[in-house]
Short mmCIF file of C-alpha atoms in Angstrom, two decimals:
data_model
loop_
_atom_site.label_atom_id
_atom_site.label_comp_id
_atom_site.label_asym_id
_atom_site.label_seq_id
_atom_site.Cartn_x
_atom_site.Cartn_y
_atom_site.Cartn_z
CA MET A 1 88.37 -109.07 116.02
CA ASN A 2 90.74 -111.44 117.72
CA ASN A 3 92.58 -112.51 114.25
CA ILE A 4 93.35 -108.44 113.69
CA LYS A 5 94.56 -107.98 117.59
CA ASN A 6 96.98 -111.31 117.17
CA TRP A 7 98.20 -110.04 113.86
CA ILE A 8 99.07 -106.76 114.95
CA ILE A 9 100.97 -108.48 118.28
CA LYS A 10 102.72 -110.55 116.01
CA ASN A 11 103.83 -107.76 113.30
CA LYS A 12 104.21 -105.30 116.16
CA PHE A 13 107.54 -104.31 115.13
CA LEU A 14 106.60 -104.32 111.46
CA LEU A 15 104.21 -101.61 112.24
CA LEU A 16 106.88 -99.71 114.07
CA ILE A 17 108.49 -99.32 111.12
CA PHE A 18 105.80 -98.29 109.03
CA LEU A 19 104.83 -95.68 111.56
CA VAL A 20 108.26 -94.27 111.72
CA THR A 21 108.58 -93.99 108.06
CA ILE A 22 105.13 -92.19 107.80
CA ILE A 23 106.55 -89.45 110.52
CA PHE A 24 109.71 -88.99 108.75
CA PHE A 25 108.17 -88.69 105.12
CA ILE A 26 105.64 -86.11 106.93
CA ALA A 27 108.71 -84.32 108.25
CA HIS A 28 110.49 -83.89 105.21
CA ARG A 29 107.26 -82.86 103.48
CA LEU A 30 106.98 -80.02 105.92
CA LEU A 31 110.92 -78.87 105.29
CA VAL A 32 110.39 -78.97 102.10
CA PHE A 33 108.73 -77.61 98.99
CA SER A 34 109.16 -79.61 96.02
CA TRP A 35 108.75 -78.23 92.71
CA ASP A 36 107.16 -81.54 91.49
CA TYR A 37 104.84 -82.17 94.10
CA THR A 38 103.80 -78.70 93.44
CA VAL A 39 102.83 -79.38 90.34
CA TYR A 40 100.76 -82.62 90.49
CA LEU A 41 98.77 -80.80 93.34
CA LEU A 42 97.92 -77.76 90.76
CA ASN A 43 97.18 -80.50 88.26
CA ALA A 44 94.70 -81.71 90.89
CA LYS A 45 93.11 -78.47 91.20
CA HIS A 46 92.62 -78.11 87.57
CA PHE A 47 90.99 -81.63 86.91
CA PHE A 48 88.43 -81.03 89.62
CA ASN A 49 88.03 -76.99 90.55
CA ASN A 50 89.30 -75.49 87.10
CA GLY A 51 92.59 -74.47 88.37
CA PHE A 52 94.77 -72.04 86.27
CA TYR A 53 97.85 -73.66 85.84
CA PHE A 54 97.84 -77.48 84.75
CA GLU A 55 100.85 -79.59 83.02
CA ILE A 56 99.99 -82.13 80.63
CA LEU A 57 103.06 -83.50 80.48
CA ARG A 58 102.42 -85.05 83.91
CA PRO A 59 101.13 -88.26 84.54
CA PRO A 60 97.75 -88.19 86.00
CA LEU A 61 97.44 -90.88 88.73
CA VAL A 62 99.09 -88.71 91.96
CA SER A 63 96.68 -85.89 90.81
CA PHE A 64 93.72 -87.58 90.63
CA ILE A 65 94.33 -89.11 93.80
CA LEU A 66 95.15 -85.81 95.55
CA GLY A 67 92.22 -84.15 93.78
CA VAL A 68 89.91 -86.70 94.91
CA PHE A 69 91.01 -86.18 98.51
CA GLY A 70 91.62 -82.47 98.18
CA ASN A 71 88.03 -82.11 97.87
CA ILE A 72 87.55 -83.53 101.32
CA PHE A 73 90.05 -82.69 103.09
CA GLY A 74 91.16 -79.17 101.49
CA TYR A 75 94.28 -78.43 100.01
CA THR A 76 96.19 -78.10 103.27
CA LEU A 77 98.92 -79.98 105.21
CA LEU A 78 96.17 -82.50 106.40
CA LEU A 79 95.91 -83.41 102.09
CA ASP A 80 99.56 -84.22 102.37
CA ILE A 81 99.34 -86.09 105.69
CA PHE A 82 96.67 -88.33 104.03
CA TYR A 83 98.70 -88.85 100.78
CA ILE A 84 101.57 -89.98 102.41
CA VAL A 85 99.55 -92.21 104.91
CA PHE A 86 97.66 -93.26 101.88
CA VAL A 87 100.82 -94.28 99.74
CA SER A 88 102.39 -95.48 102.46
CA VAL A 89 99.42 -98.23 103.41
CA ILE A 90 99.68 -99.13 99.35
CA PHE A 91 103.61 -99.64 99.80
CA PHE A 92 103.26 -101.32 103.08
CA THR A 93 100.52 -103.93 101.51
CA GLY A 94 102.27 -104.69 98.43
CA VAL A 95 105.50 -105.96 100.14
CA TYR A 96 103.57 -107.82 102.96
CA LEU A 97 101.47 -109.25 99.94
CA LEU A 98 104.65 -110.11 97.86
CA THR A 99 106.89 -111.59 100.47
CA LYS A 100 104.06 -113.96 101.70
CA GLU A 101 103.65 -114.91 98.23
CA LEU A 102 107.50 -115.51 97.64
CA LYS A 103 107.86 -117.06 101.17
CA ILE A 104 110.61 -114.72 102.79
CA ASN A 105 110.49 -112.71 105.82
CA THR A 106 108.62 -109.45 105.67
CA PHE A 107 110.31 -107.72 108.60
CA VAL A 108 113.61 -108.10 107.08
CA VAL A 109 112.51 -107.08 103.48
CA TYR A 110 110.85 -104.06 104.87
CA ALA A 111 113.38 -103.17 107.36
CA MET A 112 116.28 -103.28 104.23
CA ILE A 113 114.00 -101.37 101.52
CA PHE A 114 114.42 -98.45 103.46
CA THR A 115 117.96 -97.34 102.48
CA PRO A 116 118.83 -93.87 103.21
CA PHE A 117 118.55 -92.98 99.24
CA MET A 118 115.07 -94.62 99.20
CA LEU A 119 113.95 -92.45 102.58
CA SER A 120 115.22 -89.37 100.72
CA TYR A 121 113.32 -89.73 97.43
CA ALA A 122 110.35 -92.12 98.60
CA MET A 123 107.81 -88.90 98.69
CA PHE A 124 109.87 -85.86 97.68
CA THR A 125 107.99 -85.87 94.12
CA GLY A 126 104.80 -87.55 95.58
CA THR A 127 105.76 -90.45 92.64
CA GLU A 128 108.48 -92.79 93.56
CA LEU A 129 107.09 -94.50 96.48
CA LEU A 130 103.19 -95.26 94.76
CA PHE A 131 105.59 -96.65 91.49
CA LEU A 132 107.30 -99.04 93.12
CA ALA A 133 104.39 -100.01 95.71
CA LEU A 134 102.22 -100.28 92.15
CA ILE A 135 105.08 -102.46 90.67
CA LEU A 136 105.02 -104.81 93.97
CA PHE A 137 101.24 -105.52 93.56
CA ALA A 138 102.23 -105.99 89.71
CA ILE A 139 105.05 -108.80 90.52
CA TYR A 140 102.38 -110.38 93.01
CA PHE A 141 99.92 -110.86 90.68
CA ILE A 142 102.20 -112.13 87.84
CA VAL A 143 103.88 -114.89 90.23
CA LYS A 144 99.91 -115.92 90.84
CA ASN A 145 99.67 -116.21 86.69
CA SER A 146 96.87 -113.35 87.59
CA PHE A 147 95.19 -110.81 84.75
CA TRP A 148 95.00 -108.05 87.33
CA ALA A 149 98.88 -107.14 86.97
CA GLY A 150 97.47 -105.47 83.93
CA LEU A 151 95.86 -103.21 86.17
CA PHE A 152 98.38 -102.51 88.19
CA LEU A 153 100.93 -102.09 85.39
CA GLY A 154 98.70 -99.55 83.67
CA LEU A 155 98.68 -97.61 86.95
CA SER A 156 102.40 -97.73 87.53
CA ALA A 157 102.78 -96.24 84.28
CA LEU A 158 100.18 -93.52 84.76
CA THR A 159 102.29 -92.84 87.75
CA ARG A 160 105.66 -92.61 85.87
CA TYR A 161 105.96 -93.02 82.48
CA THR A 162 109.14 -94.82 82.53
CA GLY A 163 107.01 -97.69 83.49
CA ILE A 164 105.22 -97.99 80.30
CA VAL A 165 107.50 -100.67 78.78
CA PHE A 166 106.95 -103.03 81.76
CA VAL A 167 103.73 -104.01 80.00
CA ALA A 168 105.81 -106.53 78.40
CA PHE A 169 106.01 -108.50 81.97
CA ILE A 170 102.39 -109.64 81.04
CA PHE A 171 104.02 -112.27 78.79
CA PHE A 172 105.51 -113.56 82.30
CA ILE A 173 101.71 -114.78 83.25
CA LYS A 174 100.61 -118.23 82.10
CA GLY A 175 98.14 -118.63 79.82
CA TRP A 176 96.62 -117.01 77.15
CA LYS A 177 93.71 -115.90 78.19
CA ASN A 178 95.18 -114.52 81.31
CA LYS A 179 97.52 -112.30 79.08
CA PHE A 180 94.26 -110.97 76.94
CA PHE A 181 92.80 -109.96 79.78
CA ALA A 182 95.73 -108.46 81.39
CA PHE A 183 96.61 -106.92 78.48
CA CYS A 184 92.62 -105.40 78.34
CA LEU A 185 92.90 -104.12 81.84
CA TYR A 186 96.15 -102.23 80.98
CA PHE A 187 94.86 -100.46 78.13
CA LEU A 188 91.29 -99.63 80.06
CA SER A 189 93.46 -97.90 82.82
CA PHE A 190 94.80 -95.50 80.00
CA LEU A 191 91.62 -95.06 78.34
CA PRO A 192 89.98 -92.22 80.47
CA TRP A 193 93.41 -90.52 79.92
CA PHE A 194 93.89 -90.86 76.30
CA ILE A 195 90.10 -89.32 76.01
CA PHE A 196 91.02 -86.32 77.95
CA ASN A 197 94.10 -85.85 76.03
CA LYS A 198 92.25 -85.94 72.88
CA ILE A 199 89.39 -83.79 74.13
CA ARG A 200 91.53 -81.23 75.67
CA TYR A 201 94.57 -81.16 73.11
CA GLY A 202 93.46 -83.11 69.95
CA ASN A 203 95.68 -86.38 70.40
CA PHE A 204 95.29 -88.97 72.53
CA PHE A 205 99.18 -89.29 73.18
CA THR A 206 99.90 -85.64 73.93
CA SER A 207 101.03 -86.16 77.48
CA ILE A 208 103.08 -88.96 76.69
CA GLY A 209 104.58 -86.77 73.47
CA ASP A 210 104.86 -83.65 75.54
CA GLN A 211 106.78 -85.45 78.43
CA TYR A 212 109.10 -87.22 75.80
CA TYR A 213 109.83 -83.93 74.28
CA GLN A 214 110.60 -81.95 77.49
CA ASN A 215 112.82 -84.56 78.87
CA ILE A 216 114.40 -86.12 75.85
CA ILE A 217 114.27 -83.68 72.83
CA TYR A 218 114.58 -80.38 74.25
CA ARG A 219 117.49 -81.64 76.13
CA LEU A 220 119.84 -83.37 73.98
CA GLU A 221 122.05 -80.47 73.36
CA ILE A 222 122.72 -80.58 77.21
CA ILE A 223 123.58 -84.20 77.72
CA GLN A 224 125.24 -84.91 81.17
CA PRO A 225 127.29 -87.64 82.08
CA ALA A 226 126.72 -90.51 84.56
CA ARG A 227 127.61 -89.98 87.95
CA MET A 228 129.19 -92.59 90.04
CA PHE A 229 127.80 -91.27 92.84
CA HIS A 230 124.18 -91.31 92.02
CA PHE A 231 124.72 -95.23 91.84
CA ILE A 232 127.11 -95.13 95.10
CA ILE A 233 124.22 -93.60 97.07
CA GLN A 234 122.01 -96.31 96.35
CA PHE A 235 123.28 -98.85 98.77
CA SER A 236 122.92 -98.62 102.43
CA THR A 237 126.29 -98.58 103.88
CA VAL A 238 125.40 -100.28 107.13
CA LEU A 239 123.94 -103.38 105.07
CA SER A 240 126.66 -103.40 102.32
CA VAL A 241 129.19 -103.67 105.68
CA LEU A 242 126.89 -106.58 106.92
CA LEU A 243 127.00 -108.10 103.21
CA SER A 244 130.65 -107.64 103.10
CA VAL A 245 131.34 -110.08 106.11
CA ILE A 246 128.67 -112.00 104.87
CA LEU A 247 130.41 -112.72 101.79
CA ILE A 248 134.05 -113.10 103.47
CA PHE A 249 132.17 -115.93 105.64
CA LEU A 250 130.57 -117.82 102.82
CA LEU A 251 133.70 -117.63 100.74
CA PHE A 252 135.87 -118.93 104.00
CA ASN A 253 133.44 -121.73 104.00
CA ILE A 254 133.74 -122.53 100.50
CA ILE A 255 137.62 -122.48 100.53
CA ARG A 256 137.32 -125.20 103.22
CA LYS A 257 134.64 -127.38 101.58
CA LYS A 258 132.13 -126.91 104.15
CA THR A 259 129.38 -125.29 102.01
CA GLY A 260 128.62 -123.48 98.67
CA PHE A 261 126.06 -121.80 97.14
CA GLY A 262 123.75 -124.55 96.92
CA PHE A 263 121.23 -122.45 98.58
CA PHE A 264 120.55 -120.68 95.33
CA LYS A 265 119.34 -123.88 93.94
CA GLN A 266 116.74 -123.91 96.83
CA ILE A 267 114.91 -120.82 95.23
CA THR A 268 111.20 -121.42 94.28
CA THR A 269 109.80 -120.93 90.80
CA SER A 270 107.92 -118.20 92.04
CA GLN A 271 110.92 -116.86 93.55
CA LYS A 272 113.02 -116.68 90.15
CA LYS A 273 110.46 -115.47 88.28
CA ALA A 274 109.77 -112.46 90.56
CA LEU A 275 113.61 -112.31 90.73
CA LEU A 276 113.98 -112.23 86.76
CA ILE A 277 111.35 -109.44 86.51
CA ILE A 278 113.32 -107.53 89.38
CA ILE A 279 116.70 -108.04 87.47
CA ILE A 280 114.81 -106.60 84.05
CA ILE A 281 113.36 -103.54 85.98
CA GLY A 282 117.04 -102.86 87.18
CA ILE A 283 118.73 -103.32 83.75
CA TYR A 284 116.06 -100.68 82.33
CA THR A 285 116.31 -98.31 84.94
CA ILE A 286 120.14 -98.10 84.59
CA TYR A 287 119.65 -97.63 80.76
CA SER A 288 116.87 -95.39 81.01
CA TYR A 289 119.19 -93.35 83.54
CA LEU A 290 122.41 -93.77 80.98
CA THR A 291 120.00 -92.41 77.85
CA THR A 292 118.41 -89.54 79.88
CA PRO A 293 120.17 -85.95 79.18
CA LEU A 294 119.84 -84.32 82.21
CA LYS A 295 120.97 -86.93 85.38
CA ASP A 296 119.13 -87.05 88.65
CA ALA A 297 119.36 -89.82 90.89
CA ARG A 298 116.07 -90.35 91.61
CA TYR A 299 115.92 -91.95 88.47
CA LEU A 300 117.69 -94.77 89.47
CA PHE A 301 114.87 -94.92 92.31
CA LEU A 302 113.52 -98.55 91.16
CA LEU A 303 117.52 -100.00 91.97
CA VAL A 304 116.37 -100.46 95.32
CA LEU A 305 114.52 -103.59 94.29
CA PRO A 306 117.65 -105.54 92.74
CA ILE A 307 119.58 -104.35 95.57
CA VAL A 308 117.41 -105.35 98.24
CA SER A 309 117.00 -108.80 96.49
CA ILE A 310 120.68 -108.94 96.37
CA TYR A 311 120.98 -108.36 100.42
CA TYR A 312 118.27 -110.44 101.37
CA LEU A 313 119.72 -113.43 99.20
CA PHE A 314 122.94 -113.14 101.03
CA PHE A 315 121.57 -113.20 104.24
CA ALA A 316 119.32 -116.00 103.51
CA CYS A 317 122.31 -117.90 101.70
CA PHE A 318 124.31 -116.88 105.27
CA SER A 319 121.54 -117.75 107.71
CA SER A 320 121.26 -121.72 105.76
CA SER A 321 124.67 -121.86 105.49
CA LEU A 322 125.22 -121.79 109.68
CA LYS A 323 125.03 -124.62 112.18
CA LEU A 324 121.05 -125.12 113.81
CA LYS A 325 122.00 -123.74 117.19
CA TYR A 326 123.61 -120.61 115.84
CA ARG A 327 120.58 -120.51 113.12
CA THR A 328 118.59 -120.65 116.01
CA ILE A 329 120.26 -117.80 117.74
CA LEU A 330 120.20 -115.71 114.59
CA LYS A 331 116.61 -116.33 114.67
CA LYS A 332 116.02 -114.94 117.88
CA SER A 333 117.78 -111.94 117.20
CA ILE A 334 116.82 -111.04 113.82
CA VAL A 335 114.44 -108.09 114.77
CA PHE A 336 116.74 -106.58 117.05
CA ILE A 337 119.66 -106.56 114.01
CA PHE A 338 117.36 -105.14 111.63
CA LEU A 339 115.66 -102.52 113.91
CA ILE A 340 119.23 -101.67 114.15
CA VAL A 341 119.82 -101.66 110.56
CA PHE A 342 116.53 -99.43 109.80
CA LEU A 343 117.23 -96.76 112.80
CA ILE A 344 120.91 -96.37 111.28
CA ASN A 345 119.66 -95.92 107.76
CA LEU A 346 116.64 -93.42 109.02
CA TYR A 347 119.15 -91.38 110.92
CA LEU A 348 121.55 -90.54 107.92
CA PRO A 349 118.75 -88.79 105.56
CA TYR A 350 117.14 -87.55 108.90
CA SER A 351 120.69 -85.96 109.73
CA HIS A 352 120.47 -84.38 106.36
CA LEU A 353 117.32 -82.52 106.61
CA GLU A 354 117.05 -78.91 106.84
CA LYS A 355 115.35 -76.02 105.52
CA SER A 356 116.72 -74.37 102.32
CA ARG A 357 115.48 -70.80 102.43
CA TYR A 358 114.60 -70.95 98.47
CA ALA A 359 112.93 -74.44 99.26
CA THR A 360 110.27 -73.00 101.37
CA LYS A 361 106.49 -72.45 101.01
CA GLU A 362 107.24 -69.25 103.31
CA PHE A 363 109.72 -68.03 101.10
CA TYR A 364 107.41 -67.77 97.90
CA GLU A 365 104.44 -66.30 100.57
CA ASP A 366 106.93 -63.67 101.04
CA THR A 367 106.85 -62.77 97.53
CA LYS A 368 103.06 -62.98 97.25
CA GLU A 369 103.06 -60.10 100.26
CA ILE A 370 105.44 -57.96 98.24
CA LEU A 371 103.15 -58.28 95.45
CA GLU A 372 100.13 -57.44 97.12
CA SER A 373 101.65 -54.62 98.69
CA HIS A 374 102.08 -53.23 95.38
CA ASN A 375 98.46 -54.01 94.17
CA LEU A 376 99.91 -56.93 91.64
CA SER A 377 98.69 -60.07 92.95
CA ASP A 378 95.73 -60.63 90.91
CA CYS A 379 97.76 -59.81 88.03
CA LEU A 380 99.51 -62.39 85.26
CA ILE A 381 102.99 -63.08 86.65
CA VAL A 382 105.81 -64.29 84.50
CA SER A 383 108.58 -66.22 86.34
CA ASN A 384 111.43 -68.32 86.55
CA TYR A 385 110.04 -69.88 89.36
CA TRP A 386 106.33 -69.71 88.10
CA VAL A 387 105.26 -73.13 90.01
CA PHE A 388 106.26 -71.88 93.25
CA LEU A 389 104.30 -68.94 92.32
CA ASN A 390 101.42 -70.57 91.32
CA GLY A 391 101.71 -72.82 94.41
CA VAL A 392 100.83 -69.79 96.98
CA GLY A 393 97.66 -68.79 94.90
CA LEU A 394 99.20 -66.42 91.94
CA LYS A 395 98.76 -67.03 88.35
CA SER A 396 102.14 -67.32 86.64
CA ILE A 397 103.37 -68.78 83.62
CA PRO A 398 107.26 -69.56 82.60
CA LEU A 399 110.01 -67.06 81.73
CA GLU A 400 112.48 -68.17 79.45
CA SER A 401 115.77 -68.40 81.05
CA ASN A 402 117.33 -66.47 78.26
CA GLY A 403 114.73 -63.89 78.41
CA SER A 404 113.78 -64.77 75.02
CA ASN A 405 110.08 -63.67 76.17
CA TYR A 406 111.10 -60.55 77.12
CA PHE A 407 108.08 -59.32 75.50
CA TRP A 408 106.06 -59.85 78.51
CA ILE A 409 107.31 -56.33 79.80
CA ASP A 410 104.32 -55.00 78.35
CA GLU A 411 101.63 -57.55 79.26
CA SER A 412 102.20 -58.53 82.69
CA VAL A 413 104.41 -58.40 86.11
CA ILE A 414 107.76 -60.11 85.75
CA VAL A 415 109.34 -61.85 88.80
CA ILE A 416 113.08 -63.28 88.82
CA TYR A 417 114.59 -65.03 91.35
CA LYS A 418 118.18 -64.25 91.24
CA PHE A 419 119.39 -67.18 92.81
CA ASP A 420 118.86 -69.21 89.65
CA TYR A 421 119.04 -66.69 86.94
CA ASP A 422 121.90 -65.66 84.48
CA LYS A 423 122.86 -62.45 85.77
CA SER A 424 124.39 -61.10 82.47
CA VAL A 425 120.50 -61.33 81.11
CA LEU A 426 118.99 -59.57 83.97
CA ASP A 427 121.04 -56.76 83.50
CA ASN A 428 121.06 -56.57 79.59
CA SER A 429 117.66 -57.55 78.98
CA PHE A 430 115.42 -55.54 81.75
CA ARG A 431 115.34 -51.53 81.99
CA LYS A 432 116.02 -50.22 85.40
CA GLU A 433 113.22 -47.87 85.02
CA ASP A 434 110.70 -50.90 84.78
CA ILE A 435 111.99 -52.18 87.94
CA LEU A 436 109.18 -52.14 90.63
CA TYR A 437 110.74 -53.97 93.97
CA GLU A 438 114.48 -55.51 94.10
CA ASP A 439 116.14 -56.79 97.15
CA ASP A 440 119.04 -59.36 97.21
CA SER A 441 116.71 -62.45 96.06
CA VAL A 442 114.17 -61.24 94.04
CA VAL A 443 113.22 -58.56 91.13
CA VAL A 444 109.77 -57.52 90.40
CA ILE A 445 109.80 -56.08 86.58
CA GLY A 446 106.78 -54.74 84.85
CA LYS A 447 104.31 -51.69 83.38
CA LYS A 448 101.34 -53.24 83.22
CA CYS A 449 98.79 -55.56 85.30
CA GLN A 450 97.12 -58.02 83.23
CA LYS A 451 94.04 -59.43 84.36
CA ASP A 452 92.03 -60.41 81.40
CA PHE A 453 94.38 -63.14 79.41
CA ALA A 454 93.63 -65.98 77.32
CA PRO A 455 91.84 -68.82 79.67
CA ASN A 456 94.31 -71.74 78.19
CA VAL A 457 97.45 -69.74 78.93
CA GLY A 458 97.91 -71.44 82.16
CA HIS A 459 97.59 -74.82 80.74
CA ARG A 460 98.86 -74.82 77.25
CA SER A 461 101.59 -77.80 76.32
CA PHE A 462 105.07 -77.71 76.55
CA LEU A 463 104.81 -78.02 72.57
CA GLU A 464 102.58 -75.02 72.35
CA GLN A 465 104.65 -73.30 73.99
CA ILE A 466 107.85 -73.96 72.09
CA ASN A 467 105.99 -73.61 68.85
CA GLU A 468 104.80 -69.86 70.29
CA LEU A 469 108.48 -69.15 70.93
CA ALA A 470 109.69 -70.56 67.51
CA GLN A 471 107.02 -68.55 65.88
CA ARG A 472 107.50 -65.02 67.92
CA ASN A 473 111.57 -65.30 67.71
CA TYR A 474 112.53 -67.32 64.90
CA GLY A 475 109.47 -66.97 62.12
CA TYR A 476 108.74 -70.60 62.00
CA SER A 477 106.36 -73.11 63.33
CA VAL A 478 107.49 -76.27 65.33
CA ASN A 479 105.22 -79.34 64.67
CA THR A 480 103.24 -79.93 67.96
CA ASN A 481 101.96 -83.33 67.27
CA ALA A 482 102.88 -85.79 69.58
CA CYS A 483 102.81 -89.04 66.71
CA MET A 484 105.68 -86.93 65.08
CA VAL A 485 107.32 -85.96 68.51
CA ILE A 486 107.20 -89.68 69.59
CA PHE A 487 108.33 -91.44 66.37
CA ASN A 488 110.27 -88.96 64.38
CA ASN A 489 112.18 -91.83 63.32
CA HIS A 490 109.60 -94.50 62.56
CA PRO A 491 107.27 -93.68 59.78
CA LEU A 492 105.14 -96.87 60.16
CA PHE A 493 104.74 -95.75 63.71
CA GLU A 494 104.02 -92.42 62.92
CA LYS A 495 101.68 -93.47 60.46
CA VAL A 496 99.98 -95.92 62.74
CA CYS A 497 99.74 -93.42 65.78
CA ASN A 498 98.40 -90.68 63.41
CA PHE A 499 95.70 -93.20 61.85
CA VAL A 500 94.40 -93.76 65.63
CA ASN A 501 93.82 -90.23 66.25
CA PHE A 502 91.87 -90.40 62.67
CA ASN A 503 94.17 -87.94 60.85
CA GLY A 504 95.05 -90.34 58.36
CA PHE A 505 97.69 -93.36 57.80
CA LYS A 506 100.55 -90.49 56.77
CA ILE A 507 103.36 -88.98 58.34
CA ASP A 508 103.14 -85.24 58.73
CA ASP A 509 104.74 -83.07 56.45
CA ASN A 510 106.42 -80.36 58.75
CA ARG A 511 109.40 -81.88 60.32
CA ASP A 512 110.26 -79.65 62.37
CA TYR A 513 109.96 -80.15 66.36
CA ARG A 514 113.10 -78.49 67.49
CA ILE A 515 114.16 -75.08 68.17
#
């Protein structure tokens, strides 16, 4: 007990940052109704409570965690708070273990890592901070040459599929026996999910193929250019200023031939291994961002690792270049310096926290009340904001932005939010006499309240929805086989994938997979 008390006293400022970030994340969750996080909640309800709406393209780990604790706390704000605390604890532990193993300052790293960008996106969708935390655990076990790294690499990939390629880091583990067990743990972590995919959708890799199709193939015609702003906001302004001062100091000393970058020769083997892995993660993160059709700043989230590594290395170099008396002063004031850094970093995203009318749960609950007043809340709803409507308890499916599934007009109720819909399509695709309700932000259209619909209508894969659209609008079928979608340009891999799925060592005859 005394050991715990002494540890708390010793790390009181570290724990202060931990608690403050939790409060920030909770405030963020209260203010923002996140699309992705809502989907993970809906998937959790589907896993454990046979919920109506489900997206197979989402990796399962976040939804599994939410589902387990959702059955304890209920799907309320209490669950959101618990999830934030749970993930924050995992992240804190990952940082603590890795920094101790690498023999670097835990407080400085933990204070540095919460840049304004990191704080803004860490819990926005529910995946980023958990993804980063599991990668930190994986690096920790790789540095220790432990096969347990395979488990955490697998879990990180089950949080975000971009982590699948990180399985290659297992080769950094020494000893073929450790490598073998690491690969086994990696595979076993995926096995339950693969089996679920096979039983429900007929292919072990439906989830991965579905996400690849939606995020890459489906969007190839709308490729966006990279935005420099997305890279600039990765950096902490205050730390960048501090780093600039440090670099000027170091260069000044080099010119005077008093010191050089000899500090970097003191980096240990473990630190070099961790740094190499972090650099590879950074390079892959940039590559993944550049090759993804739609560019979102949060796709660069893992850049926080190489960026903080740069900050820390130059700060440590600066510290080692000081005379002993100045180094002692710096050591005594380091907590104060980085508490100030953290608070400035915290203020920037906090000052921009605001409620958007269209990003609050209350806004969609107002729609629910409108539907209830027309006795339509039990009907199948088709909407361009179907996820949020499911999030407030309405059974809703997607409405195509081009109005191509107008056929739903005779089978269900259509709810269109004007702020994110083509006005010309809205004016030309729907008859005025079919409008049941309209105000400045929403239109409710429909003639029939459908309550008896196909049981799988809310959890069709994205490929199944595309195939249905192709058949109805264009008269041909799209191949929904995940093996063909993922490996359409690699016949050998496609054959192997089909063979693993008990469909023979062959490629599919139907090569149509795009609308």
